[in-house]
Structures are given as structure tokens and as C-alpha cells.
Coordinates of C-alpha atoms in Angstrom, one line a residue:
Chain A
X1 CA 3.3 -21.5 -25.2
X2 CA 0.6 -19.0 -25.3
X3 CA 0.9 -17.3 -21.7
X4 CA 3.1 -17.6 -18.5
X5 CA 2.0 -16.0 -15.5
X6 CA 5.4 -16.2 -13.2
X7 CA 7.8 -13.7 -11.4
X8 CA 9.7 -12.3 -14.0
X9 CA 12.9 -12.5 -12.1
X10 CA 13.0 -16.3 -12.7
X11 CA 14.3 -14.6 -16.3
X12 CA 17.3 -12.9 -15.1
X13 CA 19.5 -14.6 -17.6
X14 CA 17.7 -13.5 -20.8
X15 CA 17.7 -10.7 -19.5
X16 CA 18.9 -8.6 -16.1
X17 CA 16.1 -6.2 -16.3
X18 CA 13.4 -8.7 -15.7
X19 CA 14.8 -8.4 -12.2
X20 CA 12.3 -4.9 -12.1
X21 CA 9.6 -6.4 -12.6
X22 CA 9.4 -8.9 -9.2
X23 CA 11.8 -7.1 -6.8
X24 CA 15.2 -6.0 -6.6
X25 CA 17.5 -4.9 -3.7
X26 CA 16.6 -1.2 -1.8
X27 CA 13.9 -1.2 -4.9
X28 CA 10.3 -0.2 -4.8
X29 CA 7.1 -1.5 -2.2
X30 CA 4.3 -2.9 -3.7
X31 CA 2.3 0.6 -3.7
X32 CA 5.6 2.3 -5.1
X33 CA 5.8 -0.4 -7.9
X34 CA 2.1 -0.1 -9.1
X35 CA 2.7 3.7 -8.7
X36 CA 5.3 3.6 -11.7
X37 CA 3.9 0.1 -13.4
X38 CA 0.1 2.4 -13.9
X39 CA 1.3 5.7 -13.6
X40 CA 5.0 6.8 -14.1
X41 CA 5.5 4.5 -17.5
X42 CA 6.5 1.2 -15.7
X43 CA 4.1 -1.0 -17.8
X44 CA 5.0 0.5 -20.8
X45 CA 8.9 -0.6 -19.6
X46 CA 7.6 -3.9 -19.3
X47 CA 6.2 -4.5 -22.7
X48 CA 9.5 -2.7 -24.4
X49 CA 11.3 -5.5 -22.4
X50 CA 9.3 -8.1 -23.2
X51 CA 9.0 -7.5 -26.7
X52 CA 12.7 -8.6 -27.4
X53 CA 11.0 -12.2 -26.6
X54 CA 7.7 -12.0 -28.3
X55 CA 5.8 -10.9 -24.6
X56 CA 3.4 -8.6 -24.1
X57 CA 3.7 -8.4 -19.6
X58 CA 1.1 -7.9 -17.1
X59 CA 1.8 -7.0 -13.4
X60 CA -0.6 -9.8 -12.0
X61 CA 0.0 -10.7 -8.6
X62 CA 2.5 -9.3 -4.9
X63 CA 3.5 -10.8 -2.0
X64 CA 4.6 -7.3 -0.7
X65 CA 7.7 -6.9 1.3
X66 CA 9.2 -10.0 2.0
X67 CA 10.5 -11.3 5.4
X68 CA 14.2 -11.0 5.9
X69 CA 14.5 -14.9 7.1
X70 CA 15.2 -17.6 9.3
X71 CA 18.4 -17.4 10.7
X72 CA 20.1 -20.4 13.2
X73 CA 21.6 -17.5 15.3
X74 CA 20.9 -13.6 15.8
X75 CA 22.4 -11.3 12.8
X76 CA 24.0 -8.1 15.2
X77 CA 26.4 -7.0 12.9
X78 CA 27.3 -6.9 8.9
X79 CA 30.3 -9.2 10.1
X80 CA 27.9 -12.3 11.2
X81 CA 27.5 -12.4 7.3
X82 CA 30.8 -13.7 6.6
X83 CA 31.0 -17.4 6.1
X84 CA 27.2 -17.7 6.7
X85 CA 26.1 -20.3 4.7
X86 CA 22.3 -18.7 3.5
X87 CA 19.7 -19.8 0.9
X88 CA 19.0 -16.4 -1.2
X89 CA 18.3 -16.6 -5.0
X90 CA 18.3 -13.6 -7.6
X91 CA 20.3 -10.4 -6.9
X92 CA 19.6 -10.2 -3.6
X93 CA 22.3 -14.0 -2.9
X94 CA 24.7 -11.7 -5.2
X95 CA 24.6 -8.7 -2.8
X96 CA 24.9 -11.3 0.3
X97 CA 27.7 -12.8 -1.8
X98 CA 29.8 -9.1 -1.5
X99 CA 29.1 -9.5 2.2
X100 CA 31.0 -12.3 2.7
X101 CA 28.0 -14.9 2.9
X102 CA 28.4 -18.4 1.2
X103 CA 25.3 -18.5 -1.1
X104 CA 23.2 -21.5 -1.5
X105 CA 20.6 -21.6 -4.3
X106 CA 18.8 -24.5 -3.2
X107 CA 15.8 -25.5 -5.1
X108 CA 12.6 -25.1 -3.3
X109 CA 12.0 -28.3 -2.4
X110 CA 15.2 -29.3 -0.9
X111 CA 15.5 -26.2 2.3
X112 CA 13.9 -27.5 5.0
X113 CA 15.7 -30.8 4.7
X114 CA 19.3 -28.8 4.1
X115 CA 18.5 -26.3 7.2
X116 CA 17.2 -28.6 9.4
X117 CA 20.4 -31.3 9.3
X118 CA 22.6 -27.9 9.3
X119 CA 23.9 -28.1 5.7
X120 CA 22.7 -23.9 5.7
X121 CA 22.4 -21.5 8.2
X122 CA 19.4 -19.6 7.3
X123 CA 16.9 -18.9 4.3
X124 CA 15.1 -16.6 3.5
X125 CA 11.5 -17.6 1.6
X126 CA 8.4 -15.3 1.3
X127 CA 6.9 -13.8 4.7
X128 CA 4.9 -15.4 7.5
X129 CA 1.9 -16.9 6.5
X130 CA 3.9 -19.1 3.7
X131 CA 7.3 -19.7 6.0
X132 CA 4.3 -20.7 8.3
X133 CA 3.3 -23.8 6.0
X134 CA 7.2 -24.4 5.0
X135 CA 8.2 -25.3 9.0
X136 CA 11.0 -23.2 9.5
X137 CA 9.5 -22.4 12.8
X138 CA 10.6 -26.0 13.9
X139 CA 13.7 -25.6 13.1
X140 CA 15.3 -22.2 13.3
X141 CA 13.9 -19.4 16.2
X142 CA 15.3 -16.5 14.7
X143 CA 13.2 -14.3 12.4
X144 CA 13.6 -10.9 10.7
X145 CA 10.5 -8.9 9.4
X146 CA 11.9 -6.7 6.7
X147 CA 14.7 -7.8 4.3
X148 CA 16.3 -5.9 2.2
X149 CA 16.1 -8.5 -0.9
X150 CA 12.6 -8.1 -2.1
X151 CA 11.0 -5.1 -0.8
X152 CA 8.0 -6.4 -3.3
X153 CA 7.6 -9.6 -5.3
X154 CA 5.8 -8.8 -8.5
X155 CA 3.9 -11.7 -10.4
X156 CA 3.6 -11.5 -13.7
X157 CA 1.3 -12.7 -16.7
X158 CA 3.1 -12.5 -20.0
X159 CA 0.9 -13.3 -23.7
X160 CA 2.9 -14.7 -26.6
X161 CA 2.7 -11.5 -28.4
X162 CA 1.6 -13.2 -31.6
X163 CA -0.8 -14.4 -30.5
X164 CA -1.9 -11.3 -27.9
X165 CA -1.8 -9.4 -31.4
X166 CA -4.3 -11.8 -33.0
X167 CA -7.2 -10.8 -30.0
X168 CA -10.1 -8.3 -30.3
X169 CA -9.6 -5.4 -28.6
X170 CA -12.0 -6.1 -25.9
X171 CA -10.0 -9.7 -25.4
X172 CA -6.5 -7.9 -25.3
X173 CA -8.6 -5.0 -22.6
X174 CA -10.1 -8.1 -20.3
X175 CA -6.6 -9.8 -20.0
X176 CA -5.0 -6.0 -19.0
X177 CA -7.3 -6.2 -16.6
X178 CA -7.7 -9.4 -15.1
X179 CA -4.4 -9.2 -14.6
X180 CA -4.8 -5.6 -12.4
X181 CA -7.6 -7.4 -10.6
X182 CA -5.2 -10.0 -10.0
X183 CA -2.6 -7.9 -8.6
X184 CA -4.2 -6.2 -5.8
X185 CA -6.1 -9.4 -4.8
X186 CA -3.1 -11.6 -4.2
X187 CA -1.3 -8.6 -2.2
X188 CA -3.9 -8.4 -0.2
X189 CA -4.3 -12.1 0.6
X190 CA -0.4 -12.4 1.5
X191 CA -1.0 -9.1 3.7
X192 CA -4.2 -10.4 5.2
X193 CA -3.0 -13.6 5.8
X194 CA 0.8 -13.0 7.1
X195 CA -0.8 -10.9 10.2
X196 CA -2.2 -13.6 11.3
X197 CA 0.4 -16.4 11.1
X198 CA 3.1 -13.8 12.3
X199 CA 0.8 -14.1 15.5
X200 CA 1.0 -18.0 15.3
X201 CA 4.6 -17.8 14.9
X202 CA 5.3 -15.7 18.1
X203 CA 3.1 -18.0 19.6
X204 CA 5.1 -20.9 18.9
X205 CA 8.2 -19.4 20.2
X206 CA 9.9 -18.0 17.2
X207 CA 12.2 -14.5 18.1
X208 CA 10.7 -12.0 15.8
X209 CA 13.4 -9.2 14.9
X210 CA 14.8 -6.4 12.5
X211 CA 18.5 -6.1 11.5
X212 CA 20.4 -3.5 13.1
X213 CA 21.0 0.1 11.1
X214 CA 24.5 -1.5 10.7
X215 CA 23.7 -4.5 9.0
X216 CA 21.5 -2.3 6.4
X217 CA 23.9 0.4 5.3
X218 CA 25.8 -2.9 4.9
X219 CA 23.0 -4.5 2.4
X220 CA 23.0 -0.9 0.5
X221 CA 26.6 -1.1 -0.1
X222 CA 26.5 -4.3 -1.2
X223 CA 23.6 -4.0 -3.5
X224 CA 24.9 -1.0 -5.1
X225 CA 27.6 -3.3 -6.5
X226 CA 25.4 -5.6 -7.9
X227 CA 23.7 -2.5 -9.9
X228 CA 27.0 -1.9 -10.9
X229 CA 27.6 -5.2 -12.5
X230 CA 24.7 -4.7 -14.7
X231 CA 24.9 -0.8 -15.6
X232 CA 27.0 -1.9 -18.9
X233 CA 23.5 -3.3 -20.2
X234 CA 21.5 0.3 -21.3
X235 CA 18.2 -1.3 -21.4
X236 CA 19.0 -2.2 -17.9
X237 CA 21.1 1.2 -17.1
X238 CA 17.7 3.3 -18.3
X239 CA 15.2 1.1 -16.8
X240 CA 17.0 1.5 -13.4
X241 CA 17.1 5.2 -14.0
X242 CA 13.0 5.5 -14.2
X243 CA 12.4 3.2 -12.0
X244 CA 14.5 5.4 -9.2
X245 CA 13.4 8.7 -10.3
X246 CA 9.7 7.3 -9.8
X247 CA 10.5 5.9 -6.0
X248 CA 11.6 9.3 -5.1
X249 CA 9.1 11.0 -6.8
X250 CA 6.3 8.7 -5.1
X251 CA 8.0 7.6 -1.9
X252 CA 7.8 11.5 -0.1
X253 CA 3.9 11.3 0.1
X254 CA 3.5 7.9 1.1
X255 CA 6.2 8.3 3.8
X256 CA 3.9 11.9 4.8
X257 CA 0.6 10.9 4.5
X258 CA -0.2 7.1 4.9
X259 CA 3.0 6.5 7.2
X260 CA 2.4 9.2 9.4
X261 CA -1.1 8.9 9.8
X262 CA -0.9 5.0 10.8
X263 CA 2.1 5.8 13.0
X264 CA -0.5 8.5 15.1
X265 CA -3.1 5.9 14.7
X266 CA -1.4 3.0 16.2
X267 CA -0.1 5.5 19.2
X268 CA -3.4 7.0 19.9
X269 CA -5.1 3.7 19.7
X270 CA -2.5 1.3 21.3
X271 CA -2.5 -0.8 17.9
Chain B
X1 CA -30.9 3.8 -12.3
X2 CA -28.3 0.4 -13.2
X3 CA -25.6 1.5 -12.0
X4 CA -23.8 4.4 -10.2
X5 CA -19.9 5.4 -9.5
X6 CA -19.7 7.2 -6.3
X7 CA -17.8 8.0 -2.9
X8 CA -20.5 5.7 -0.7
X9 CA -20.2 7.7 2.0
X10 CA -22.5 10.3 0.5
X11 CA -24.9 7.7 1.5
X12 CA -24.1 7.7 5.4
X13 CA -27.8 9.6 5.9
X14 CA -29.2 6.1 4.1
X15 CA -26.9 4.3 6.1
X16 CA -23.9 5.5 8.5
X17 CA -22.1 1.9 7.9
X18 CA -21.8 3.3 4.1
X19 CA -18.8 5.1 5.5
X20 CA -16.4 1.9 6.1
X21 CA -16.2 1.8 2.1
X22 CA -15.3 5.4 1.9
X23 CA -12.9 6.0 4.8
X24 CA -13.7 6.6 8.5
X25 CA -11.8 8.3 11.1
X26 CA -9.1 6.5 12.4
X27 CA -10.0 3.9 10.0
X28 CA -7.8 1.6 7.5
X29 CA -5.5 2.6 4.9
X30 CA -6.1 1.7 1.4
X31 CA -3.8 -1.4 2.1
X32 CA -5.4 -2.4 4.8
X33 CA -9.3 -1.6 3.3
X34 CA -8.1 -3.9 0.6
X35 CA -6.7 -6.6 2.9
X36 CA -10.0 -6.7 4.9
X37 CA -12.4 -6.4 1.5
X38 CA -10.6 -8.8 -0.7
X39 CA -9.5 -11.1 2.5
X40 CA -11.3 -10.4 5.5
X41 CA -14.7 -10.5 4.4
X42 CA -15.5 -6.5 4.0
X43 CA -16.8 -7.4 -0.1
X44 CA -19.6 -9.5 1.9
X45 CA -20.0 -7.4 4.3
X46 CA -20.2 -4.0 1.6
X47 CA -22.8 -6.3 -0.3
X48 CA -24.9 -7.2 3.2
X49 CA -25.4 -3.5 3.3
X50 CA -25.6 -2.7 -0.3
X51 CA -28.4 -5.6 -0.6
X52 CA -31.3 -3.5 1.6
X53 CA -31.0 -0.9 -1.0
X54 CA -30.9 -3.1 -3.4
X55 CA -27.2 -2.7 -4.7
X56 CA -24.4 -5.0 -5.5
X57 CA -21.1 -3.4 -4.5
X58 CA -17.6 -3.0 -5.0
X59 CA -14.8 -1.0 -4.3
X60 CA -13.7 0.7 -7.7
X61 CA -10.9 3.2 -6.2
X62 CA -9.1 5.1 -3.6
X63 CA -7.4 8.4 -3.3
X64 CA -5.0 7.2 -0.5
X65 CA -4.9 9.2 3.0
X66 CA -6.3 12.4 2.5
X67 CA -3.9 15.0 3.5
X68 CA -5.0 17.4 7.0
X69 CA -6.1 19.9 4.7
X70 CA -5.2 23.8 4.8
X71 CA -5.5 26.4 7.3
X72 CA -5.0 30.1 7.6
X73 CA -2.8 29.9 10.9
X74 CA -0.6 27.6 12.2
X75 CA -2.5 24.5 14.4
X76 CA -0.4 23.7 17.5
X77 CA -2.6 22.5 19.9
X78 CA -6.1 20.9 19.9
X79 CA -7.6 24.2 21.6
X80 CA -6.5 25.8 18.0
X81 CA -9.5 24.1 16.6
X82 CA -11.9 25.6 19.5
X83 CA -14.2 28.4 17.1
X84 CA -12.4 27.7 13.8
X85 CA -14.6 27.5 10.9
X86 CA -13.2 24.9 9.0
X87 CA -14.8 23.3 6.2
X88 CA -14.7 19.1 6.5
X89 CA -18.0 17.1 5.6
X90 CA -18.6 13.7 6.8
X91 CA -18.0 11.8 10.1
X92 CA -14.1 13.8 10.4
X93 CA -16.6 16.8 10.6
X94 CA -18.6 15.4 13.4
X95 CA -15.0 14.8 15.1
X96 CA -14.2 18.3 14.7
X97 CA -17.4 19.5 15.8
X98 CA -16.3 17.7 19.5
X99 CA -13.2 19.5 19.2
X100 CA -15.1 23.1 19.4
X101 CA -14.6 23.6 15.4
X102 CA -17.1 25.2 13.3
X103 CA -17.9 23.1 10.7
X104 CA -19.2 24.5 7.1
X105 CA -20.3 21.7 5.5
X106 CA -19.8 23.7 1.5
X107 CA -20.2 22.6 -1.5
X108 CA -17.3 22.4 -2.9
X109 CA -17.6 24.7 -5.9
X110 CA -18.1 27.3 -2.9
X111 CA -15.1 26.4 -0.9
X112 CA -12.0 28.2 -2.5
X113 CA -14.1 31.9 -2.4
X114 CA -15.1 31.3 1.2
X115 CA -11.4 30.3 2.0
X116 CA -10.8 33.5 0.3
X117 CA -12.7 36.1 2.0
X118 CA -12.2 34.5 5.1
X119 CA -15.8 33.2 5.7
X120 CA -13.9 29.9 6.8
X121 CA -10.1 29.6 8.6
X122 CA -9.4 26.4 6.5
X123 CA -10.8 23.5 4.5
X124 CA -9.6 19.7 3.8
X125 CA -9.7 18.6 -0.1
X126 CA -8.2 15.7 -1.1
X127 CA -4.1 15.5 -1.6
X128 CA -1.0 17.6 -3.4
X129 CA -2.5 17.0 -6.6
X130 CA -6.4 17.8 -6.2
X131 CA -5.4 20.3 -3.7
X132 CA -3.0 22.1 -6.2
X133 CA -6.1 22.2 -8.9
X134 CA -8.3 24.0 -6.6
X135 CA -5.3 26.9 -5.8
X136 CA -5.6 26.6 -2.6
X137 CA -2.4 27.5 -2.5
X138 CA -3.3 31.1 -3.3
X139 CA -5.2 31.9 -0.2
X140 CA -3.1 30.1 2.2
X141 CA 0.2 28.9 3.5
X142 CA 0.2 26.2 5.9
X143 CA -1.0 22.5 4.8
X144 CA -0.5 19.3 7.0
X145 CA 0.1 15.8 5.0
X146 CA -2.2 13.3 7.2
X147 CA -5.1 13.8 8.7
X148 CA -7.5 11.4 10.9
X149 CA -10.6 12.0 8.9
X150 CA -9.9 9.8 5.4
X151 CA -7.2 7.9 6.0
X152 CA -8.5 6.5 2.4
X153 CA -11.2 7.1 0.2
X154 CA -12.4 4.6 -1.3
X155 CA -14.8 4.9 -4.3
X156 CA -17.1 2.5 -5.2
X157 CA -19.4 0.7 -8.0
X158 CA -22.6 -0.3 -7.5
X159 CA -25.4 -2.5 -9.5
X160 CA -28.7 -2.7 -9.2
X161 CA -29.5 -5.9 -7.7
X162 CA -32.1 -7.0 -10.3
X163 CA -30.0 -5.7 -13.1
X164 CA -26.9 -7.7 -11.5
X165 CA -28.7 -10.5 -11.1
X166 CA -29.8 -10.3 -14.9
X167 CA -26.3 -10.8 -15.8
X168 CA -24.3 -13.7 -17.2
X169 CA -22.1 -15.2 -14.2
X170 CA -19.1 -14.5 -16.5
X171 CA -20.7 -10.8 -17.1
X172 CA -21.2 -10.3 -13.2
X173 CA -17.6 -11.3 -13.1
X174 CA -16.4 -8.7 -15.9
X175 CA -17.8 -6.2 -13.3
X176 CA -16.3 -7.6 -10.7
X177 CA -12.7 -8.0 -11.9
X178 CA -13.4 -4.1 -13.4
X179 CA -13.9 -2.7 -10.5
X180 CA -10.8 -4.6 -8.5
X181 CA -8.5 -3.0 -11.3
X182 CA -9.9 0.7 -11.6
X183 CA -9.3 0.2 -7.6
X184 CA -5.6 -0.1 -8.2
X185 CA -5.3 2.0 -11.3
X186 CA -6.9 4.8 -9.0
X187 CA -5.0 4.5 -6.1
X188 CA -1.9 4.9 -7.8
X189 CA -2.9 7.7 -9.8
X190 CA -3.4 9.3 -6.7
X191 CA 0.2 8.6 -5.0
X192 CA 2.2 8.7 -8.3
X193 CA 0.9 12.5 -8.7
X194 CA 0.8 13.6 -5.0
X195 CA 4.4 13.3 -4.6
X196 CA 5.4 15.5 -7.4
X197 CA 2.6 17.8 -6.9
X198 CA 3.4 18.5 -3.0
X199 CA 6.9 19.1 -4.7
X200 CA 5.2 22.0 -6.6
X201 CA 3.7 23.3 -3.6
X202 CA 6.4 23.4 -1.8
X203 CA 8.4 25.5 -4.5
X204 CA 5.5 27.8 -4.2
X205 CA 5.9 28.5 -0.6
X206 CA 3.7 26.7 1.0
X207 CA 4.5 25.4 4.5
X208 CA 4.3 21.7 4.9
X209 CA 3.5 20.5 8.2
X210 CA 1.9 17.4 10.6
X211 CA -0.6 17.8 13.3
X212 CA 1.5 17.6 17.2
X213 CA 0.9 14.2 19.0
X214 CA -1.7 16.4 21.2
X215 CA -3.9 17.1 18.2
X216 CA -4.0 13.6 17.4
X217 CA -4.7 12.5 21.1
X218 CA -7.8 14.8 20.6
X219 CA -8.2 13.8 17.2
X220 CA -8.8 10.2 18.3
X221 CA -10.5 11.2 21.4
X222 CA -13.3 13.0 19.2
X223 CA -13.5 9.9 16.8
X224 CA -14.8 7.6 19.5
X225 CA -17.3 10.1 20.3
X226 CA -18.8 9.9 16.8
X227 CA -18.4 6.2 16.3
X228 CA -20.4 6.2 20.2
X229 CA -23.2 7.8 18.2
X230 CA -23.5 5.2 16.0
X231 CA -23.3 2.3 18.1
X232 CA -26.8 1.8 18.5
X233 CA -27.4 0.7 15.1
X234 CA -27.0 -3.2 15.4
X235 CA -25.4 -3.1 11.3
X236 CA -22.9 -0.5 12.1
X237 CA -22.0 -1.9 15.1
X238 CA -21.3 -5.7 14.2
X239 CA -19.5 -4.3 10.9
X240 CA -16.9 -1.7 12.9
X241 CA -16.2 -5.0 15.0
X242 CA -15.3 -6.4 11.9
X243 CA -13.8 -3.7 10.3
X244 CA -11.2 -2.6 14.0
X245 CA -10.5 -6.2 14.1
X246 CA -9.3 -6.5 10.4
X247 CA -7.1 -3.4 10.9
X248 CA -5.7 -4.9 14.1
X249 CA -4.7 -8.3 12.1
X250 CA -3.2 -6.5 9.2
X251 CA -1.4 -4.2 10.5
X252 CA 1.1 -5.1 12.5
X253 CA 2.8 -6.8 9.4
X254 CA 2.8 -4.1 7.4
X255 CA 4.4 -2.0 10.2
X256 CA 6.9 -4.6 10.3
X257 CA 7.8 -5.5 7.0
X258 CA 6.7 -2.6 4.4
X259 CA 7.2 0.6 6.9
X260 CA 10.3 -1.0 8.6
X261 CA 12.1 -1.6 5.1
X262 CA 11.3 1.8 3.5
X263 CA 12.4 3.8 7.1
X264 CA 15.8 1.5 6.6
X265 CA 15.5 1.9 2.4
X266 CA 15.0 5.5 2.6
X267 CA 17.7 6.1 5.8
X268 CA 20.3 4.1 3.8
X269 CA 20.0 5.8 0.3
X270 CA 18.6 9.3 1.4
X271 CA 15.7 9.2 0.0

């Protein structure tokens, strides 16, 4: 084929390090990912992985931070993870895995049906405006805002590099491009749109909640083992190293400046 | 002229609704500007007003939320800004102005030698890394991250009209899709460099700081007394509805998902 445009992670098993390039466990926000993809050398990490395949890779697309799911009954401690039965794909399942959850990766298609006759206990999918469409509000009541799984969830657009190669200049510039415009429009639309049917979801009688600090330090632990299973790999052992040092080198500000600033705001304006 | 690249908010004499594509006091975040331009129907409402002059529009950048700026003395109340002479252009300047401030509206070629004979008590710039350029790190000591005044800065394009509509569609859309990737490249810039430049100015001794919850009640207080100005004009009113009620539907998610996983993300790993 010519182009894919996909999230990378789907890739995993040709190679771990795709993982970077969608979202990976107590990894980067959108705005810290685009920091390092246009900034701190993340694109050029991108095309060095992608050229063991023939790619040349374009950050084209975000859903931002996803929700952390639908659950059948409240999450109050790490321990109500052991012998849950949960729908997570990618590294985050493996982290849940080291929790003590039974992980189900159920295609697509197939959740609703296999959480609504009780087969699983909870999903997790994308965030509120698309788990709006999906249902689960008729069948579970319990939903957490933040998960720890995929803080972001890049889309990418990858060229057959062969054939990026045999375009002009301005061609191989205009695809670049497109696929930046791409990216800040579709996190946006997810953003724009997930206000709203979080609203619609309340509404309907859905529990909106956040884990407990418990049941995070718990998702750190565990997702620091499953960077441990992979840190044999260097590609993915010095892609892992950048991509930290540029969430703490980018993270202080954000946390200082936009954070606070909407944390006054939304006081001082009842928000 | 065809075209220009500017900060539109150098236009607020033309216009005062110009400033919603810059950044307004107690206005969006980049985030959130994008959400409501890309999603919420601020492009159409940036090329309503862009058409009497006969512009096209379209965002093109952002600096991210501009940091409180710098000040010879330590601010810990809201009567600290009664007689200062601080230097801050725009609507935030009008704010201040409410607030008892003097307010030097310099160019800003003139603005680090009047910091430094003490013809002005302070001045806001831009962030860490614009701010580190200018030295004003020389002359004074204390700098506070957010301010009210820019909470972003967005930077625009803008086409004359006939020349736009001169174009090819696909040429319009080269523009278009141009402009919505310099707006991400930009933002980024900003926020990948600000958090290793406010490292800098930290090393170099200068006190970091954020406003007390009673300058931001008088902050906020002061904005609604400029936006009350304003009211009257039938444009800037109907797009500030817009605008507050775009900010209202996307924040709350963010909040929720972005800010509530980094707080957790950043607890957990120390960050």
C-alpha cells in the first residue's frame, strides 16, 4: 500500500516502540506529545522507527486523554482489580494484567454485546462523546474521567517511503502538513465534542468519577513493569529515555502557567 | 497589502472583538481557543469579522498562557497594584488600570531600559523563553507563571478577501491547512522551550511565584469591568456569548480528563 493513516500502536508486535506514538501508560498529554513530536526530536523518532518498515510517520490526528471506563460496580481500591474481568487492549490490559485483572481484548464490535449479558465487567473505549454513540450508558452507571492507559491517543499517517521518496519537495512538504493540520483539528473535535456528551451522560444517570490516589500509585506500579518487559529492546529503551526527559522538561510550565491560570479562572468565575 | 501575519489584537482600535483571536482576559486557553475555532464555530465567527475589513482569517499560532510577567517587589495583595507603573498593553492593561495600576503602554524595544532605571515597577512579556531573551532577569527578581491577561496568544493569517477569493479552492485550502499546522508547530515551540528556559531562570535566581487567590478575585473583578465597556457593540457582544459559552462546554472535560491524569501522572511518578 501507499499510505496508512492509523494509531500506531495497532503495531505493537513489529515493533514495541510504536506504542509512543498513540499513547502509553503515565505517558505524555496531547500538548506534551506534540511538544516533543515538533520540538524536542519526537518526529524525527518516528521516521527512525518507521524506517525499519519502509515508513515515513506523521502525527495526524488525538483523541486527548482518554476516559478511564465503564465499570459494572465502583473501583475504591487497587484490590477491586483482582479477578475483574475488563476489555483493555495495548499496554495498558498488560499493566491491568499485573493488577490482578482478567483481560479481555475483545474486538470492537463484539463489547457491548459481551458487557451487557455480563460476560465483562467493564471497558474502557475512548471518552464521552464516542462511549456516548457506543451505549455503555445503558448498561453500566459507573464512569471514570481520567485513566491512566492512554493519557493521549495519537493518529498517525505513515507514506510508503519509496514512494514518499519519489515526491517533489512541495508534495512531501503538503503531506507534513496536512497531517499537522490534521492533528490539532481532530483533538479539538474529540475535546469539543466530549464536553458536551459528558453533560448528556450525567443527564442520563451515569455516576461520573475518578479513581482514588490508591488505585493510581497502583496503575504506576504496574505499568512500570510493563516498561520493564520491553527495556531489553534499545530502540525502545532510548526512545523511552527522550520521550521522558521531554515530559519533564515540558510538563513544569504547563502545570504553572496554563493549569494554574484555568484553576483561578474556573474559581473566580464559578466555571 | 495580500496578506499579513500578526497578533489580531493589535487591531482591537479597528475592532475590540479582534481580541478573541489573540487572547482576552479570563479568556480560553490555546486548547480551548482551538476547540471553539476548529469546533465551535469561532473560524466563522473570526471570518464574520475579518470580512468588514475585508480579510479572510485564520489562526496561525499561539504562545500558550502568558506568564504574570515581572515585578520589582513582591505582589501580595490586589492593593499592591494601587500606583504601580506596570507596563501591560491591551484589554489586561485596561484591567489593571481598574485595579489603581499605572499602565505604560511601551514599545517594547523601550521596555527593558525603563524596567531598568525604574521608570516602570514591572512589565509582562511573553513566557520563560521570550522573557529570558529580553534579560529581564537582570533587573528583577520576582516573576509569576500565569497571569489573567493572555491566557493564549494566538497569532493569526489573514488574506485579502479579493485576493482569497482569486484563489483555486484547493489553493484557499493550502492556506487553510498552513495556517492550522503553523498553529500547532507554534504552540509547541512555545511550551517545549518555556519549561527548560524557566529552568534557567530559576538557576539564576529568580523567584518564581503565582498571584494569591485575592489578586485573582480582583483580577477577574476588573476583567468584567473592561468586557462591560465593550458590551455595547452588538459584534462583540453576540461573539463573547459565543466565545464564554464555548469555554464553559469545553472545559469541564479537560479539567476532568487531561488536568485530573497529569495531577495523578505527575503525584505518582514525581514529576
Amino acid at each position: 500500500a501507499d499510505m496508512y493513516h492509523a494509531a500506531d500502536y495497532y503495531f505493537v508486535n513489529q515493533h514495541p516502540a510504536f506504542a509512543f506514538f498513540t499513547g502509553v501508560p503515565f505517558g505524555m498529554t496531547a500538548t506534551e506529545l506534540n511538544n516533543w513530536y515538533y520540538h524536542g526530536g519526537g518526529m524525527q523518532r518516528h521516521h527512525e522507527l518507521g524506517e525499519i518498515f519502509g515508513l515515513v510517520s506523521f502525527l495526524a490526528g488525538n483523541t486527548g486523554t482518554q476516559a478511564g471506563g465503564w465499570f459494572r460496580k465502583e473501583i475504591k481500591g487497587p484490590e477491586d482489580f483482582n479477578g475483574l474481568k475488563f476489555r483493555m487492549p495495548g499496554l495498558g490490559g498488560k499493566a491491568l494484567g499485573y493488577m490482578g485483572a482478567s483481560v479481555q481484548n475483545l474486538p470492537g464490535a463484539e463489547v457491548y454485546q459481551a458487557l451487557a449479558s455480563g460476560a465483562i465487567d467493564g471497558t474502557e473505549w475512548i471518552g464521552p462523546w464516542a462511549d456516548e454513540k457506543a451505549g455503555f450508558q445503558e448498561i453500566t452507571k459507573f464512569y471514570y474521567t481520567a485513566g491512566f492507559h492512554e493519557p493521549a491517543a495519537g493518529l498517525s499517517v505513515a507514506v510508503n517511503k519509496e514512494v514518499f521518496d519519489s515526491l517533489s519537495p512541495s508534495q512531501q512538504a503538503a503531506i507534513e502538513v496536512a497531517a499537522g493540520h490534521a492533528n490539532v483539528w481532530n483533538l479539538s473535535q474529540y475535546l469539543m465534542n466530549n464536553g458536551a456528551a459528558l453533560e448528556r451522560l450525567k443527564a442520563a444517570g451515569v455516576k461520573v468519577l475518578k479513581f482514588p490516589d490508591s488505585v493510581w500509585d497502583a496503575f504506576g506500579e504496574a505499568s512500570q513493569k510493563v516498561y520493564d518487559e520491553f527495556m531489553g529492546d534499545d530502540l525502545f529503551a532510548s526512545i523511552f529515555k527522550d520521550y521522558r526527559a521531554s515530559m519533564k522538561a515540558s510538563s513544569g510550565w504547563i502545570r504553572d502557567s496554563i493549569e494554574e491560570y484555568r484553576r483561578q479562572r474556573d474559581r473566580v468565575l464559578g466555571v
